[in-house]
Structures are given as structure tokens and as C-alpha cells.
Amino acid sequence: MADPRDELIATARALGANGLNRSTAGNVSARAGEGFYITPTGMPYETLVADDIPLMALDGTHRGQRKPSSEWRFHRDLYATRPEVGSVLHAHSPFAVSLACLRRNIPPFHYMIARFGGDTIRCADYAIFGSQALSTAALQAMNGRQACLLANHGLLVAGRDLGEALALAIELEELCEQYWRACQLGQPVLLTPEEMRAVCEKFAGYGQQ
Ligand SMILES: [Zn+2]
């Protein structure tokens, strides 16, 4: 069986390849038993090996030779409160950060917003990185959703597994870019609550069953 830490490292490297991160900003985790594996703090993803990946327990303690990402708290809190979450990914991707600096929710300018579980992508209140206050704000913004923006900071997504988390992050960054571009030309026309409800219903029965 493949080592889940290797899949975690591959996903972390894919952030850079997909334009979601530069250098050591951002972090990725995957649920493992009673806890989760998470990328270590301050290490370039290119040089990571499986033994660099700490295993954290839900009480915030960790095992391994490296310290976990300083932003482990929102990972831990998502695993502790959302049993369906198998992977959490956080990035400082350029378009998501730009919109997060406006501290506004992304409205339903495109039907794919519904892919994240509602008719907006919420922007969590600002709190300093790595703090419990930031995690609390993030979880509130993620309520019933698979993504949020973090004010003046970046994006956060939660998926069933690493593959879904990465796909959601790529999609969210793309939506942020599209919204930004549309706003250059004028005020985007938003989908109505009824139109978004119909999209959510269609998504619920969509895909490979
Ligand atoms: Zn961050």
C-alpha cells in the first residue's frame, strides 16, 4: 500500500505546479486514523521526504522529527468537527488573496460557486495566522461549505481526500480570477437564489454514482 505521506508531499508539490503557491506558504493535511498528517513548517516542498511529515493528534500534540505547520489549528478543528473531511488545504494563491483583502464574500457570479456547498464563498473575519481565533473564524465561514477565504490571507478548502481538496483549491482560485476579471468590466450580473438552488439540486445528483 502506498505511504499516505508520499501522497501528501505530491499534493503539496502540485500547489506550486498549479500556480497556487510559491516557496513555503500554504499547507496540506490528510486524515490518518485518530489524527492527521500535515506538512511541516518552513520546509520547501521539493526536498520533503516521508519522515519529514509530522503526525498530529486532535489534542494538538505531534509525533515526528519536524514541527507541524504553524497553521495546524484550522486543520485540527476541521477534522475534529467535520467527520466527512479527509483532507484540508490552505494556500496563498494570488487571486484568492487579492479578493480576501477586500474582506467580501464571493457572490454567485458563476454557477460553479455552488460546487462549494452554497451560493457564496464566505470570507472569514481577520485574525493573525496560526491563532485559535483564526481557526474559529475559518470554521464559521466554512459552516456547511467546502471552502472559504481568509481575510487578508488566503484560501482554505476541505475535501473527502487529497485529490478532491487539490481540485477544489484549483477551482476556487480559478473562480477568484474569473470574478476579478469580470469586475474589471463592470458589475457582474448575479444568479438569483432560485437559480442557485436549482444548481445545488443538480449537483446533488451529478457525477459518477
Ligand atoms: Zn497562510
PDB file of N, CA, C and O in Angstrom, residues 116-150:
ATOM      1  N   PHE A 116     -19.093  24.444  -3.965  1.00  0.00           N
ATOM      2  CA  PHE A 116     -18.511  24.519  -2.619  1.00  0.00           C
ATOM      3  C   PHE A 116     -19.564  24.458  -1.521  1.00  0.00           C
ATOM      4  O   PHE A 116     -19.251  24.649  -0.355  1.00  0.00           O
ATOM      5  N   GLY A 117     -20.835  24.232  -1.917  1.00  0.00           N
ATOM      6  CA  GLY A 117     -21.852  23.953  -0.911  1.00  0.00           C
ATOM      7  C   GLY A 117     -22.850  25.061  -0.620  1.00  0.00           C
ATOM      8  O   GLY A 117     -23.660  24.920   0.291  1.00  0.00           O
ATOM      9  N   GLY A 118     -22.821  26.155  -1.358  1.00  0.00           N
ATOM     10  CA  GLY A 118     -23.781  27.225  -1.092  1.00  0.00           C
ATOM     11  C   GLY A 118     -23.802  28.236  -2.220  1.00  0.00           C
ATOM     12  O   GLY A 118     -23.303  27.964  -3.306  1.00  0.00           O
ATOM     13  N   ASP A 119     -24.388  29.404  -1.938  1.00  0.00           N
ATOM     14  CA  ASP A 119     -24.497  30.399  -3.009  1.00  0.00           C
ATOM     15  C   ASP A 119     -23.478  31.531  -2.883  1.00  0.00           C
ATOM     16  O   ASP A 119     -23.548  32.509  -3.626  1.00  0.00           O
ATOM     17  N   THR A 120     -22.536  31.396  -1.952  1.00  0.00           N
ATOM     18  CA  THR A 120     -21.399  32.319  -1.874  1.00  0.00           C
ATOM     19  C   THR A 120     -20.166  31.520  -1.437  1.00  0.00           C
ATOM     20  O   THR A 120     -20.290  30.383  -0.965  1.00  0.00           O
ATOM     21  N   ILE A 121     -19.011  32.132  -1.590  1.00  0.00           N
ATOM     22  CA  ILE A 121     -17.811  31.685  -0.864  1.00  0.00           C
ATOM     23  C   ILE A 121     -17.601  32.752   0.199  1.00  0.00           C
ATOM     24  O   ILE A 121     -17.340  33.912  -0.123  1.00  0.00           O
ATOM     25  N   ARG A 122     -17.746  32.371   1.469  1.00  0.00           N
ATOM     26  CA  ARG A 122     -17.636  33.370   2.534  1.00  0.00           C
ATOM     27  C   ARG A 122     -16.175  33.759   2.771  1.00  0.00           C
ATOM     28  O   ARG A 122     -15.267  32.949   2.568  1.00  0.00           O
ATOM     29  N   CYS A 123     -16.001  34.982   3.254  1.00  0.00           N
ATOM     30  CA  CYS A 123     -14.676  35.434   3.679  1.00  0.00           C
ATOM     31  C   CYS A 123     -14.667  35.485   5.204  1.00  0.00           C
ATOM     32  O   CYS A 123     -15.466  36.202   5.811  1.00  0.00           O
ATOM     33  N   ALA A 124     -13.782  34.693   5.821  1.00  0.00           N
ATOM     34  CA  ALA A 124     -13.699  34.649   7.290  1.00  0.00           C
ATOM     35  C   ALA A 124     -13.124  35.956   7.822  1.00  0.00           C
ATOM     36  O   ALA A 124     -12.298  36.596   7.171  1.00  0.00           O
ATOM     37  N   ASP A 125     -13.551  36.336   9.013  1.00  0.00           N
ATOM     38  CA  ASP A 125     -13.008  37.528   9.674  1.00  0.00           C
ATOM     39  C   ASP A 125     -11.495  37.408   9.833  1.00  0.00           C
ATOM     40  O   ASP A 125     -10.959  36.308   9.975  1.00  0.00           O
ATOM     41  N   TYR A 126     -10.839  38.536   9.882  1.00  0.00           N
ATOM     42  CA  TYR A 126      -9.384  38.531  10.042  1.00  0.00           C
ATOM     43  C   TYR A 126      -8.983  38.131  11.464  1.00  0.00           C
ATOM     44  O   TYR A 126      -9.584  38.571  12.448  1.00  0.00           O
ATOM     45  N   ALA A 127      -7.935  37.318  11.558  1.00  0.00           N
ATOM     46  CA  ALA A 127      -7.244  37.046  12.831  1.00  0.00           C
ATOM     47  C   ALA A 127      -5.822  36.655  12.439  1.00  0.00           C
ATOM     48  O   ALA A 127      -5.579  36.191  11.307  1.00  0.00           O
ATOM     49  N   ILE A 128      -4.881  36.834  13.347  1.00  0.00           N
ATOM     50  CA  ILE A 128      -3.476  36.596  12.992  1.00  0.00           C
ATOM     51  C   ILE A 128      -3.227  35.124  12.660  1.00  0.00           C
ATOM     52  O   ILE A 128      -3.876  34.237  13.245  1.00  0.00           O
ATOM     53  N   PHE A 129      -2.309  34.861  11.720  1.00  0.00           N
ATOM     54  CA  PHE A 129      -2.040  33.491  11.259  1.00  0.00           C
ATOM     55  C   PHE A 129      -1.642  32.591  12.433  1.00  0.00           C
ATOM     56  O   PHE A 129      -1.003  33.028  13.379  1.00  0.00           O
ATOM     57  N   GLY A 130      -2.075  31.334  12.328  1.00  0.00           N
ATOM     58  CA  GLY A 130      -1.704  30.353  13.343  1.00  0.00           C
ATOM     59  C   GLY A 130      -2.496  30.430  14.640  1.00  0.00           C
ATOM     60  O   GLY A 130      -2.275  29.618  15.537  1.00  0.00           O
ATOM     61  N   SER A 131      -3.415  31.390  14.751  1.00  0.00           N
ATOM     62  CA  SER A 131      -4.123  31.573  16.030  1.00  0.00           C
ATOM     63  C   SER A 131      -5.396  30.739  16.103  1.00  0.00           C
ATOM     64  O   SER A 131      -5.971  30.352  15.080  1.00  0.00           O
ATOM     65  N   GLN A 132      -5.826  30.495  17.332  1.00  0.00           N
ATOM     66  CA  GLN A 132      -7.110  29.809  17.529  1.00  0.00           C
ATOM     67  C   GLN A 132      -8.248  30.703  17.035  1.00  0.00           C
ATOM     68  O   GLN A 132      -9.241  30.212  16.503  1.00  0.00           O
ATOM     69  N   ALA A 133      -8.080  32.022  17.179  1.00  0.00           N
ATOM     70  CA  ALA A 133      -9.113  32.954  16.693  1.00  0.00           C
ATOM     71  C   ALA A 133      -9.298  32.814  15.182  1.00  0.00           C
ATOM     72  O   ALA A 133     -10.428  32.862  14.679  1.00  0.00           O
ATOM     73  N   LEU A 134      -8.203  32.600  14.454  1.00  0.00           N
ATOM     74  CA  LEU A 134      -8.314  32.424  13.004  1.00  0.00           C
ATOM     75  C   LEU A 134      -9.051  31.124  12.686  1.00  0.00           C
ATOM     76  O   LEU A 134      -9.909  31.077  11.806  1.00  0.00           O
ATOM     77  N   SER A 135      -8.729  30.072  13.427  1.00  0.00           N
ATOM     78  CA  SER A 135      -9.407  28.794  13.188  1.00  0.00           C
ATOM     79  C   SER A 135     -10.908  28.916  13.463  1.00  0.00           C
ATOM     80  O   SER A 135     -11.729  28.414  12.697  1.00  0.00           O
ATOM     81  N   THR A 136     -11.250  29.593  14.547  1.00  0.00           N
ATOM     82  CA  THR A 136     -12.662  29.768  14.898  1.00  0.00           C
ATOM     83  C   THR A 136     -13.394  30.543  13.795  1.00  0.00           C
ATOM     84  O   THR A 136     -14.487  30.159  13.364  1.00  0.00           O
ATOM     85  N   ALA A 137     -12.757  31.604  13.305  1.00  0.00           N
ATOM     86  CA  ALA A 137     -13.361  32.401  12.229  1.00  0.00           C
ATOM     87  C   ALA A 137     -13.481  31.577  10.951  1.00  0.00           C
ATOM     88  O   ALA A 137     -14.501  31.626  10.251  1.00  0.00           O
ATOM     89  N   ALA A 138     -12.455  30.781  10.662  1.00  0.00           N
ATOM     90  CA  ALA A 138     -12.453  29.964   9.440  1.00  0.00           C
ATOM     91  C   ALA A 138     -13.558  28.910   9.487  1.00  0.00           C
ATOM     92  O   ALA A 138     -14.282  28.711   8.517  1.00  0.00           O
ATOM     93  N   LEU A 139     -13.697  28.251  10.646  1.00  0.00           N
ATOM     94  CA  LEU A 139     -14.726  27.207  10.740  1.00  0.00           C
ATOM     95  C   LEU A 139     -16.128  27.785  10.616  1.00  0.00           C
ATOM     96  O   LEU A 139     -17.010  27.153  10.040  1.00  0.00           O
ATOM     97  N   GLN A 140     -16.305  28.989  11.134  1.00  0.00           N
ATOM     98  CA  GLN A 140     -17.603  29.657  10.999  1.00  0.00           C
ATOM     99  C   GLN A 140     -17.894  29.937   9.522  1.00  0.00           C
ATOM    100  O   GLN A 140     -18.991  29.679   9.029  1.00  0.00           O
ATOM    101  N   ALA A 141     -16.892  30.427   8.799  1.00  0.00           N
ATOM    102  CA  ALA A 141     -17.073  30.730   7.371  1.00  0.00           C
ATOM    103  C   ALA A 141     -17.244  29.455   6.545  1.00  0.00           C
ATOM    104  O   ALA A 141     -17.870  29.463   5.487  1.00  0.00           O
ATOM    105  N   MET A 142     -16.696  28.340   7.034  1.00  0.00           N
ATOM    106  CA  MET A 142     -16.777  27.052   6.327  1.00  0.00           C
ATOM    107  C   MET A 142     -18.051  26.289   6.669  1.00  0.00           C
ATOM    108  O   MET A 142     -18.275  25.213   6.103  1.00  0.00           O
ATOM    109  N   ASN A 143     -18.860  26.800   7.567  1.00  0.00           N
ATOM    110  CA  ASN A 143     -20.044  26.066   8.019  1.00  0.00           C
ATOM    111  C   ASN A 143     -20.917  25.651   6.828  1.00  0.00           C
ATOM    112  O   ASN A 143     -21.409  26.495   6.083  1.00  0.00           O
ATOM    113  N   GLY A 144     -21.074  24.344   6.633  1.00  0.00           N
ATOM    114  CA  GLY A 144     -21.889  23.839   5.527  1.00  0.00           C
ATOM    115  C   GLY A 144     -21.220  23.966   4.170  1.00  0.00           C
ATOM    116  O   GLY A 144     -21.829  23.687   3.143  1.00  0.00           O
ATOM    117  N   ARG A 145     -19.978  24.389   4.146  1.00  0.00           N
ATOM    118  CA  ARG A 145     -19.267  24.655   2.889  1.00  0.00           C
ATOM    119  C   ARG A 145     -17.954  23.874   2.840  1.00  0.00           C
ATOM    120  O   ARG A 145     -17.464  23.408   3.860  1.00  0.00           O
ATOM    121  N   GLN A 146     -17.391  23.824   1.647  1.00  0.00           N
ATOM    122  CA  GLN A 146     -16.091  23.162   1.477  1.00  0.00           C
ATOM    123  C   GLN A 146     -14.954  24.138   1.237  1.00  0.00           C
ATOM    124  O   GLN A 146     -13.826  23.715   0.956  1.00  0.00           O
ATOM    125  N   ALA A 147     -15.236  25.438   1.328  1.00  0.00           N
ATOM    126  CA  ALA A 147     -14.163  26.418   1.130  1.00  0.00           C
ATOM    127  C   ALA A 147     -14.534  27.744   1.757  1.00  0.00           C
ATOM    128  O   ALA A 147     -15.711  28.028   1.995  1.00  0.00           O
ATOM    129  N   CYS A 148     -13.519  28.552   2.028  1.00  0.00           N
ATOM    130  CA  CYS A 148     -13.723  29.956   2.393  1.00  0.00           C
ATOM    131  C   CYS A 148     -12.453  30.721   2.050  1.00  0.00           C
ATOM    132  O   CYS A 148     -11.404  30.129   1.774  1.00  0.00           O
ATOM    133  N   LEU A 149     -12.595  32.047   2.058  1.00  0.00           N
ATOM    134  CA  LEU A 149     -11.418  32.917   2.016  1.00  0.00           C
ATOM    135  C   LEU A 149     -11.083  33.287   3.451  1.00  0.00           C
ATOM    136  O   LEU A 149     -11.967  33.308   4.321  1.00  0.00           O
ATOM    137  N   LEU A 150      -9.810  33.590   3.695  1.00  0.00           N
ATOM    138  CA  LEU A 150      -9.366  34.088   4.997  1.00  0.00           C
ATOM    139  C   LEU A 150      -8.938  35.536   4.772  1.00  0.00           C
ATOM    140  O   LEU A 150      -8.050  35.805   3.951  1.00  0.00           O
TER     141      LEU A 150
END
